[in-house]
Short mmCIF file of the C-alpha atoms (twelve columns), coordinates in Angstrom:
data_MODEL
# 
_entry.id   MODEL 
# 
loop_
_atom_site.group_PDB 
_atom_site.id 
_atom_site.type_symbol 
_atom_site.label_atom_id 
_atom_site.label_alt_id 
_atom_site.label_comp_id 
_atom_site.label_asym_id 
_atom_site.label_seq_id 
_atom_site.Cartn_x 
_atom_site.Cartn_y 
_atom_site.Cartn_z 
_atom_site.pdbx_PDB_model_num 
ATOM 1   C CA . UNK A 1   -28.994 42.085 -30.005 1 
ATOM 2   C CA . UNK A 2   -30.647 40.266 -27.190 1 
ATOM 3   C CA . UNK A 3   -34.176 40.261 -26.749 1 
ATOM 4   C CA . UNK A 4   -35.766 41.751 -23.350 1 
ATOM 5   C CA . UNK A 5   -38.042 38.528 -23.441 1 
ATOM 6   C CA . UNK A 6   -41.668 38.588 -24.830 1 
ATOM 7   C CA . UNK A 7   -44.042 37.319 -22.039 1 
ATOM 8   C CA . UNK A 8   -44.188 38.015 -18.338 1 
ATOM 9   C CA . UNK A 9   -43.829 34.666 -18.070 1 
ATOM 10  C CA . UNK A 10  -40.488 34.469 -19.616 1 
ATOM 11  C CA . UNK A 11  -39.628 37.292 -17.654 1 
ATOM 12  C CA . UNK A 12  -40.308 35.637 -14.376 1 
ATOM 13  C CA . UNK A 13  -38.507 32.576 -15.096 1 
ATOM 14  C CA . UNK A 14  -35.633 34.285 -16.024 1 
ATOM 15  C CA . UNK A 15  -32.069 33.436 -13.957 1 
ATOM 16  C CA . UNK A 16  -30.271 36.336 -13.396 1 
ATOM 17  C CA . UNK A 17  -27.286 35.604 -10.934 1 
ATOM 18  C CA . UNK A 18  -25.429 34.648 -14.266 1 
ATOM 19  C CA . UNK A 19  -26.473 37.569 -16.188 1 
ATOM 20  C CA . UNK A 20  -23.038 39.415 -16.153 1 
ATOM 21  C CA . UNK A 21  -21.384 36.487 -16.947 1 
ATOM 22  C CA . UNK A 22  -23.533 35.636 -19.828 1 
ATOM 23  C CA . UNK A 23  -23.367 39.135 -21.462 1 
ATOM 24  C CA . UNK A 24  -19.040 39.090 -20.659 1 
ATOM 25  C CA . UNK A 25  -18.739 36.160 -22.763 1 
ATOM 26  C CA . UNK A 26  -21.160 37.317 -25.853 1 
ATOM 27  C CA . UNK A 27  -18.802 40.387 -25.460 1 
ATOM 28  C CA . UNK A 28  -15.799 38.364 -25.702 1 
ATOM 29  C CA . UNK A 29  -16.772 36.546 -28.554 1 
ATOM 30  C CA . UNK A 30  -18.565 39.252 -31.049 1 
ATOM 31  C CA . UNK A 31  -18.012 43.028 -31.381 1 
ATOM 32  C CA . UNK A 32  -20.676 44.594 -29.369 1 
ATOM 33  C CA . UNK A 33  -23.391 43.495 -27.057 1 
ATOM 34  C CA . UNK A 34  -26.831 45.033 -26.839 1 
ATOM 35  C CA . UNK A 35  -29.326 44.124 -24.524 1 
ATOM 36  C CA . UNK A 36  -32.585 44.884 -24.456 1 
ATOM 37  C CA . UNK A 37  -33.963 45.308 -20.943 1 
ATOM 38  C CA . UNK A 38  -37.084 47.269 -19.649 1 
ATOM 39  C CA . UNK A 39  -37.299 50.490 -17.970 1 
ATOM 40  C CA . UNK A 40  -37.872 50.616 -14.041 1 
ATOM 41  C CA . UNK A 41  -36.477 49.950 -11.019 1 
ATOM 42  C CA . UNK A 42  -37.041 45.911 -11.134 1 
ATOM 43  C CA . UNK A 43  -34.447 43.873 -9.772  1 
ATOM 44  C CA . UNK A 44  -33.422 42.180 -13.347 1 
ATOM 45  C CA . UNK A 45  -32.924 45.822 -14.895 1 
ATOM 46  C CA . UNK A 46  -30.619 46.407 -12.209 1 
ATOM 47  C CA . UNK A 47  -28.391 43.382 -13.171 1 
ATOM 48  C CA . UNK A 48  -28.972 44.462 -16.895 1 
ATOM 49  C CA . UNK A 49  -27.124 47.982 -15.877 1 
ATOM 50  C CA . UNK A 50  -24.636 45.973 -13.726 1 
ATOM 51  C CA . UNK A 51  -23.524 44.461 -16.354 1 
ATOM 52  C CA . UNK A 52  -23.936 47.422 -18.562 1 
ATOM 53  C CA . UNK A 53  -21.053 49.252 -20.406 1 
ATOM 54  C CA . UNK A 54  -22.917 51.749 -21.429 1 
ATOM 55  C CA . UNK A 55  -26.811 52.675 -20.660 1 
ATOM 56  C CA . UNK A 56  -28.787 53.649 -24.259 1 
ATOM 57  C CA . UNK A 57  -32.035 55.822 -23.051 1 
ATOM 58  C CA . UNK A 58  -35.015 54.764 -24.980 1 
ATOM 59  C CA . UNK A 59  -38.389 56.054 -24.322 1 
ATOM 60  C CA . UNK A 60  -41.640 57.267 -25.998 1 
ATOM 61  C CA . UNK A 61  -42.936 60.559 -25.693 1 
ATOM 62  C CA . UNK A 62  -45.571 59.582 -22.791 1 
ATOM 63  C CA . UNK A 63  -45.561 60.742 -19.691 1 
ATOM 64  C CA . UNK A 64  -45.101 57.335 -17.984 1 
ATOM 65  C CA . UNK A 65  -42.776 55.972 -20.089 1 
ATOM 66  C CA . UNK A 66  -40.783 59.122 -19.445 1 
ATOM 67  C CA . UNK A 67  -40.643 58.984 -15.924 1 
ATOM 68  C CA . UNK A 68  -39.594 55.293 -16.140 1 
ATOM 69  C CA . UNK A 69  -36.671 56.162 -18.220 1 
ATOM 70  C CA . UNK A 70  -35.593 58.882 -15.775 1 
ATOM 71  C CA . UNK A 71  -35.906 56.226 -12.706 1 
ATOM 72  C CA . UNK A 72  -33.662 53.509 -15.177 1 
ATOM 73  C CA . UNK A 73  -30.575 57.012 -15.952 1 
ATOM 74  C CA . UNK A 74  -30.709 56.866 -12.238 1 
ATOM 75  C CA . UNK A 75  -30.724 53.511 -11.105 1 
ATOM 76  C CA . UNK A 76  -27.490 53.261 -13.926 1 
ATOM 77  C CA . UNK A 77  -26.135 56.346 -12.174 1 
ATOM 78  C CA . UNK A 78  -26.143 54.627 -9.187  1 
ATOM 79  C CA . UNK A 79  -24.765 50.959 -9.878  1 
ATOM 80  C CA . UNK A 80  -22.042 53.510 -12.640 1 
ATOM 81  C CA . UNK A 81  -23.192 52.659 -15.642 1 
ATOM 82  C CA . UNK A 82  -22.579 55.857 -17.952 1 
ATOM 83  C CA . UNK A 83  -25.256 57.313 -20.345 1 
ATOM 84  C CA . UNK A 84  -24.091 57.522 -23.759 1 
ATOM 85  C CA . UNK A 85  -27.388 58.233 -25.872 1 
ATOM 86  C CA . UNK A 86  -30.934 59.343 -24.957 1 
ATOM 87  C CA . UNK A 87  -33.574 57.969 -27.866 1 
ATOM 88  C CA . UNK A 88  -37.288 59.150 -28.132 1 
ATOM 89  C CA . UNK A 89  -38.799 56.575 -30.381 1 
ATOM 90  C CA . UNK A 90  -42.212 56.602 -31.699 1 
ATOM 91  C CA . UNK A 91  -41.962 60.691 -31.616 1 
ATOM 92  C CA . UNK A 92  -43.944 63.421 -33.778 1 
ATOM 93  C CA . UNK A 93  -42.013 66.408 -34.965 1 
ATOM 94  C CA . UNK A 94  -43.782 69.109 -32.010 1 
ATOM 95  C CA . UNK A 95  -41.154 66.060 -29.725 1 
ATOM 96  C CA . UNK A 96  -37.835 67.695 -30.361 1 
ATOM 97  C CA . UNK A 97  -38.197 70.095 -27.683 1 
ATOM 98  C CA . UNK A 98  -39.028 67.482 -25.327 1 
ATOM 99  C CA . UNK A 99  -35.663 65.877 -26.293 1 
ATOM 100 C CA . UNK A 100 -33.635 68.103 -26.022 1 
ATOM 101 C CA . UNK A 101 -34.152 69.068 -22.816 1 
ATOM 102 C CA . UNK A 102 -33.974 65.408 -21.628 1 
ATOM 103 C CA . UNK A 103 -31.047 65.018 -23.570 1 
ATOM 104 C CA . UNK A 104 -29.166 68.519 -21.850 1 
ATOM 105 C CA . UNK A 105 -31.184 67.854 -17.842 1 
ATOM 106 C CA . UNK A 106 -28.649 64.117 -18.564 1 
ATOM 107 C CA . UNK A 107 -26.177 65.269 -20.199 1 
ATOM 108 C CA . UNK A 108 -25.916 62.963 -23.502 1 
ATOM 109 C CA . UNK A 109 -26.822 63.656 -27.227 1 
ATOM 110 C CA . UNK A 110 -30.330 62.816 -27.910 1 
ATOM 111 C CA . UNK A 111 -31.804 61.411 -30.970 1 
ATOM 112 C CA . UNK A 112 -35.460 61.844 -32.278 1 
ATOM 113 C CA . UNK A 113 -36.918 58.533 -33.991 1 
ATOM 114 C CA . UNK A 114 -39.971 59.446 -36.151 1 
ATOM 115 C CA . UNK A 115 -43.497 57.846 -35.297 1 
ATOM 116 C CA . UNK A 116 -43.563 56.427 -39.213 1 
ATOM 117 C CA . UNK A 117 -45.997 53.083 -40.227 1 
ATOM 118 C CA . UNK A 118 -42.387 51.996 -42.264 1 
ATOM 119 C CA . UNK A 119 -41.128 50.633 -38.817 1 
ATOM 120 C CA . UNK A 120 -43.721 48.682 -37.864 1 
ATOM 121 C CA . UNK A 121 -43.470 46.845 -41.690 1 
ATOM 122 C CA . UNK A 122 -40.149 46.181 -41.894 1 
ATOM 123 C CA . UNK A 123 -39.578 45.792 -37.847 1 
ATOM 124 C CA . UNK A 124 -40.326 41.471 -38.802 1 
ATOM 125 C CA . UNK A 125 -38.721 41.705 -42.106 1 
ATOM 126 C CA . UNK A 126 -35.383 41.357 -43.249 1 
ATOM 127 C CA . UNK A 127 -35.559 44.660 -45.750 1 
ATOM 128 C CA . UNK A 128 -33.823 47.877 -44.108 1 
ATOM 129 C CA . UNK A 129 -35.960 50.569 -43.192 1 
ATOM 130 C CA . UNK A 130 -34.267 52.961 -45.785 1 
ATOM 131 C CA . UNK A 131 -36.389 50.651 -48.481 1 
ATOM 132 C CA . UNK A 132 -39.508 51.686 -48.008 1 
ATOM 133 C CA . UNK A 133 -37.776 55.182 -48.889 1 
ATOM 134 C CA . UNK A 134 -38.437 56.539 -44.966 1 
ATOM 135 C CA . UNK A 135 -35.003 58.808 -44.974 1 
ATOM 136 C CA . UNK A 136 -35.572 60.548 -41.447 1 
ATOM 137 C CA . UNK A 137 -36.183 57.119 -39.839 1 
ATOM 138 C CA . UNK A 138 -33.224 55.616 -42.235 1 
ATOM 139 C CA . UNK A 139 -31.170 58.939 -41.145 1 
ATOM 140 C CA . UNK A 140 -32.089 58.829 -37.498 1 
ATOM 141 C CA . UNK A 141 -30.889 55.359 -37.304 1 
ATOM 142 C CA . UNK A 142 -27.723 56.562 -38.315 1 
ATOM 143 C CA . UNK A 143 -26.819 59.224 -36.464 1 
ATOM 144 C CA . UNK A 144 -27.454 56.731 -33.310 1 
ATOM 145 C CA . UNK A 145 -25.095 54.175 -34.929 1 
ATOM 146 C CA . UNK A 146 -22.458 56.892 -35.152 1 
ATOM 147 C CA . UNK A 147 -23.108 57.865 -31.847 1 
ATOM 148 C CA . UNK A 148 -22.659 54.388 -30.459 1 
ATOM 149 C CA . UNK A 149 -19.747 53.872 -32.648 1 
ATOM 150 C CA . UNK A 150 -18.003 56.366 -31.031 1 
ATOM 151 C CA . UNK A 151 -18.064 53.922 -28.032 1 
# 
């Protein structure tokens, strides 16, 4: 996993014209890559799709982070990055609709995190989230594993 970065500053400093590069040899070297990139239309996300394999959809239930994620499936579209999973994190159970038909209007499975406390305690922690005995976050996890292990 590779960070998105943690300040704006960091952000702004950032060098992307080796970005592709970068991310071909960490794919070279161990067995799968993810990068963690923002949503939106900024210049950097576009070299984070570029070098993309495949784009992973995640978004919260709000409006605006919604309509970001639907700008990033078709900036990917565009540069041919294909979209293998659509996410809603941070989701209550009334969500599911709201996934679904994201997940059929693009054409991918789509998998429901739960809102649960248990992420945000073992998010800095090295326990898995299955410990604190949270099944549906512990099961959602795994269905998107399987789905990305399928790529």
């Amino acid at each position: 996993m590779v960070p998105g970065g943690c300040s704006l500053a960091g952000a702004r400093a950032a060098d992307f014209g080796r970005f592709e590069e970068t991310v071909g040899a960490l794919d070279r070297r161990f067995p799968g890559v993810v990068v963690d990139c923002p949503s939106g239309l900024a210049r950097d996300v576009g070299e984070q799709l570029r070098a993309a394999d495949l784009l992973l959809l995640v978004t919260t239930p709000e409006r605006t982070a919604l309509m970001d994620a639907l700008r990033t499936r078709k900036l990917a579209a565009e540069l041919g990055t294909p979209l293998g999973v659509v996410v809603l994190n941070r989701a209550g159970a009334d969500d599911r609709p709201l996934l679904d038909r994201l997940a059929d209007d693009l054409g991918a499975p789509g998998v429901v995190i739960p809102d649960r406390s248990v992420l945000a305690r073992t998010s800095g922690e090295t326990r898995p989230v299955d410990s604190e005995r949270a099944t549906d976050v512990a099961a959602a996890f795994g269905t998107l594993a399987r789905i990305l292990d399928e790529y």
